[in-house]
Structures are given as structure tokens and as C-alpha cells.
Short mmCIF file of C-alpha atoms in Angstrom, two decimals:
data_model
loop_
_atom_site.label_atom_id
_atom_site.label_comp_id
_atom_site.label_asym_id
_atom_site.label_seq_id
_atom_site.Cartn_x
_atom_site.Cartn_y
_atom_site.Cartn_z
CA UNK D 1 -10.92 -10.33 -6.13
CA UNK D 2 -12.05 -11.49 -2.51
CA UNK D 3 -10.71 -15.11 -3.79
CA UNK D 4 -7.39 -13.61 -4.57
CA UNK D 5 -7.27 -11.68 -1.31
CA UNK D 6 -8.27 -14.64 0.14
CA UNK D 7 -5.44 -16.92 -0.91
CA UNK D 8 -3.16 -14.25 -0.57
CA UNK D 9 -3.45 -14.21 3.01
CA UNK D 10 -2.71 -18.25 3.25
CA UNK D 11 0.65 -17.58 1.84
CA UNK D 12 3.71 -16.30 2.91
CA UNK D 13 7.22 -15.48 2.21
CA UNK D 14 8.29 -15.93 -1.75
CA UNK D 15 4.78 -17.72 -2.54
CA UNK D 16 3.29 -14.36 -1.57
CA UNK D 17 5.60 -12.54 -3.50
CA UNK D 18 5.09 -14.37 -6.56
CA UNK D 19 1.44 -14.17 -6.48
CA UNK D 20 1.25 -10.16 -5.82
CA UNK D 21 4.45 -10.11 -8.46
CA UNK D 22 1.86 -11.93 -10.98
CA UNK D 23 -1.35 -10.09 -10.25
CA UNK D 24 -0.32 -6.53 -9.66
CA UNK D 25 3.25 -5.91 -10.11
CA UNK D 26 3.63 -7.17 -13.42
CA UNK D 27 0.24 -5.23 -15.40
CA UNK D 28 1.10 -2.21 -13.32
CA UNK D 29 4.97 -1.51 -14.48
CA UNK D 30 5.24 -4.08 -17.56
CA UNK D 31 8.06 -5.25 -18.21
CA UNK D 32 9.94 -2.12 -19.81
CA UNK D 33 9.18 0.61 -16.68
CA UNK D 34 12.43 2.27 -16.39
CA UNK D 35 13.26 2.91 -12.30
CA UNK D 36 9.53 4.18 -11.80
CA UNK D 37 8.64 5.44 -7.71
CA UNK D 38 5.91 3.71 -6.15
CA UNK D 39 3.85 4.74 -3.07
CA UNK D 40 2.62 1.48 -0.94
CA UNK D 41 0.06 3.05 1.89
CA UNK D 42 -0.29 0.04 4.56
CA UNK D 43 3.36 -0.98 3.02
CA UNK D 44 3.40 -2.86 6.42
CA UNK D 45 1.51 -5.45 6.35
CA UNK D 46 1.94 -8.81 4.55
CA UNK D 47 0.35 -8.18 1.10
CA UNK D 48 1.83 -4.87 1.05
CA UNK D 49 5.18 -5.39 2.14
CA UNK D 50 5.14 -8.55 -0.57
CA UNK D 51 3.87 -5.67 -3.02
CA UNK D 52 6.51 -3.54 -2.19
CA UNK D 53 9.13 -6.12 -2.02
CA UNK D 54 7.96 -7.37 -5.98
CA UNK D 55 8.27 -3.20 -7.40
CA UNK D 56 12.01 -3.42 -6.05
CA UNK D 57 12.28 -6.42 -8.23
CA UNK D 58 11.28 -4.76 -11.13
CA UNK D 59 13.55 -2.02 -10.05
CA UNK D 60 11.12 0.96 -8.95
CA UNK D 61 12.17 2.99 -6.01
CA UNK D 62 9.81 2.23 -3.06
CA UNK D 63 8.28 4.32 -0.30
CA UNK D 64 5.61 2.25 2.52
CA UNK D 65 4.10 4.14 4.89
CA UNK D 66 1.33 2.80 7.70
CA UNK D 67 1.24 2.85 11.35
CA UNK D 68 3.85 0.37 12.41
CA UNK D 69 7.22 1.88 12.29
CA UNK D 70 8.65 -1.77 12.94
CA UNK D 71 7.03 -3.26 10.39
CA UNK D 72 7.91 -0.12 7.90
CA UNK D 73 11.42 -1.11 8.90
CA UNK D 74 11.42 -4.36 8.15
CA UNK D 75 9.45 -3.54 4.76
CA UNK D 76 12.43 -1.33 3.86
CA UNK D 77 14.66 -4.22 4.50
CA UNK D 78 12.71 -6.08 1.70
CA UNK D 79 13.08 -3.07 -0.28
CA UNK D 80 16.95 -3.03 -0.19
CA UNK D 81 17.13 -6.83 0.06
CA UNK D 82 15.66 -6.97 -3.35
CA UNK D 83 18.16 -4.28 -4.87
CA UNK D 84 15.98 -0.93 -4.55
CA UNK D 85 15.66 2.17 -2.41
CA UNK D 86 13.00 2.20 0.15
CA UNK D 87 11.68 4.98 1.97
CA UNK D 88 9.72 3.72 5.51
CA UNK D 89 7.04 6.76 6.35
CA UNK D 90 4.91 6.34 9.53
CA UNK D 91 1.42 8.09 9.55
CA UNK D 92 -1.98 7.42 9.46
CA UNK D 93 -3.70 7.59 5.71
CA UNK D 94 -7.09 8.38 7.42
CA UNK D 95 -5.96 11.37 8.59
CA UNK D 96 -6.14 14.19 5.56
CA UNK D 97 -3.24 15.94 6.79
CA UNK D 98 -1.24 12.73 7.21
CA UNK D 99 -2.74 11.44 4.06
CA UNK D 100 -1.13 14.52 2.25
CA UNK D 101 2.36 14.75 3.88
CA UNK D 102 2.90 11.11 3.26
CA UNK D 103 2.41 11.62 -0.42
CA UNK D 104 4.82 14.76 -0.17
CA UNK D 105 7.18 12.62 0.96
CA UNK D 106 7.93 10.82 -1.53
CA UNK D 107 7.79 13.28 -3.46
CA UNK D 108 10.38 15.08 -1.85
CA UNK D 109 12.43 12.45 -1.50
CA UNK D 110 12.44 10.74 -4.79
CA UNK D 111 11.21 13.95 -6.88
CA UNK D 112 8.03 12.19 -8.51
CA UNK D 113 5.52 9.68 -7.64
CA UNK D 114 4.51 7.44 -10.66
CA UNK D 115 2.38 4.58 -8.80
CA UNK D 116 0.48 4.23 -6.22
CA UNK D 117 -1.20 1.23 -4.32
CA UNK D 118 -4.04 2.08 -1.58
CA UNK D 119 -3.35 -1.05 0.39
CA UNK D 120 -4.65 0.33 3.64
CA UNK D 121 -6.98 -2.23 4.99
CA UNK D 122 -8.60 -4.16 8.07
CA UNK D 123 -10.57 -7.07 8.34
CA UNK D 124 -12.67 -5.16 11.03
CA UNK D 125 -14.84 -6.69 13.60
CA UNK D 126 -16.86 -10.21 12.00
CA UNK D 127 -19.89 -10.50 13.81
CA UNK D 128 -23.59 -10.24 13.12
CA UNK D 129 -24.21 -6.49 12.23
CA UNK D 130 -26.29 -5.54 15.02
CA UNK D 131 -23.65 -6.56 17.18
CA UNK D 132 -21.53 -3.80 15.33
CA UNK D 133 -20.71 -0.50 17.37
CA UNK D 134 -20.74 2.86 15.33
CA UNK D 135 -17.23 2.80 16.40
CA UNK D 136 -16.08 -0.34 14.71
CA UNK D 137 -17.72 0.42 11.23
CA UNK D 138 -16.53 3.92 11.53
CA UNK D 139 -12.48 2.43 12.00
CA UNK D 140 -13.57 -0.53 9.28
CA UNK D 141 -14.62 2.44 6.80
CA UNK D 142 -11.86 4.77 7.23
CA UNK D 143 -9.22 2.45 7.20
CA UNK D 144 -10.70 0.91 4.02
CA UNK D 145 -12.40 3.61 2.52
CA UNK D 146 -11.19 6.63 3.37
CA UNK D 147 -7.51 5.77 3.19
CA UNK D 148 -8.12 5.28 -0.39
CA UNK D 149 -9.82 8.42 -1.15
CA UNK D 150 -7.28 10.34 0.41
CA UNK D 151 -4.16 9.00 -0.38
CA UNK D 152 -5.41 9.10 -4.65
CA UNK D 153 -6.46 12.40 -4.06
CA UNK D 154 -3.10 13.63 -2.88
CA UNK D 155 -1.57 11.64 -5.31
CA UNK D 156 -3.37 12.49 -8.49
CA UNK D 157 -1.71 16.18 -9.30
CA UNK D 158 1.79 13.97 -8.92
CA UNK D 159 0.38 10.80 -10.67
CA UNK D 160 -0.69 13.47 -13.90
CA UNK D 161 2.48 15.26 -14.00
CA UNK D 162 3.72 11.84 -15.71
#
């Protein structure tokens, strides 16, 4: 995985889009999904706004939310580019009440949720660790950590409902 994460960084534009189209698009909806709604927390950035880009290819209605309401923007532009709807939601996933309105969201908007990709990440600060402030792991971990955790949490009672 850190290989793949790796390489998907050195790429851009439709190379990008291929690769997250043939590593997560493609075993998440199959080929037969039928207009499903996806959720892409840190939709922003370049592997998620590549991942959100690919589920509007395969037809699923798209919501990306992060912290950027530029790059949201221009994520939902991908969205609609590629023949979908798009839904741009600005917020902060390691927040727990952010975390949970974001998911209601789409919710609201679209009336289900059927996927959902914690893409949330940073690189954080790469130095020796006892150069590391508390601060900077604390960021590093709830940015990559707790993200996660609470976006799926506020997702699962929508994700079961399927």
C-alpha cells in the first residue's frame, strides 16, 4: 500500500485517474453498481479528487468534503466534468460534530450514502522523532487517524441501511 500511495503521488491528471480508477474504484462499485452515492472526506486533494473524479465515471453521485473550499470547487468540477452530480462540503473530519454533519449531508442531499472513502490525510512533519512536538503528532494523528474513525462511525448506520 505505501508503494501505491507512493506512485500515486508522482502522477497526475488522467494517469492518476486511471490508477485510483484501477485500484479502488473498480473493486469498490464493480462494474454493475447502479447510480450508487459516495462520500470522499479530503475529496480535495489530488488522490481524492482523482477518486472522486473515477466514481462519476462509473456514474455514482459524489459528495467531497475537506478544508479547502477552492479545491472542493474545483473537485466538483471533476465531478460534473465526468457526467455526475457533485456535492462540495467544507468542514473539518477531526472535528466529531463536523465529522457527523458532513455525513448528514449527503445524506440529505442525495437521500442515502452507499460508499465511503476516509481519504483524510497528511504527510505530517518528517524529521527524527525527538525533533517531533506533541503538537505535530497530535495534527499527524487526527488528520489520519481520527478522521477515519469518525467519519465510518457516522457513516455506518447509513452504510447498513443498504
Amino acid at each position: 500500500a505505501r508503494s501505491l500511495h507512493h506512485r500515486m503521488h508522482r502522477l497526475g491528471g488522467e494517469e492518476l485517474v486511471a490508477e485510483v480508477d484501477r485500484h479502488a474504484v473498480v473493486p469498490v462499485l464493480g462494474r454493475d453498481a447502479i447510480e450508487p452515492v459516495a462520500l470522499v472526506v479530503g475529496g480535495g486533494g489530488a488522490i481524492g479528487s482523482a477518486l472522486a473524479e473515477g466514481l462519476a465515471r462509473a456514474d455514482a453521485k459524489v459528495a467531497v468534503s475537506g478544508r479547502t473550499q477552492k479545491s472542493l470547487d474545483d473537485a466538483v468540477g471533476r465531478i460534473a466534468k465526468a457526467g455526475s452530480e457533485g456535492l462540495a462540503i467544507a468542514g473539518d473530519a477531526t472535528e466529531e460534530a463536523a465529522a457527523d454533519q458532513i455525513v448528514k449531508q449527503v445524506v440529505d442531499r442525495f437521500g442515502r450514502l452507499d460508499i465511503v472513502f476516509a481519504n483524510a490525510g497528511i504527510n505530517g512533519v518528517w524529521a527524527p522523532i525527538v525533533e517531533f512536538t506533541l503538537d505535530e503528532w497530535n495534527t499527524t494523528i487526527n488528520t489520519n487517524l481520527t478522521s477515519t474513525f469518525l467519519t465510518v462511525r457516522a457513516a455506518i448506520p447509513f452504510l447498513k441501511r443498504r
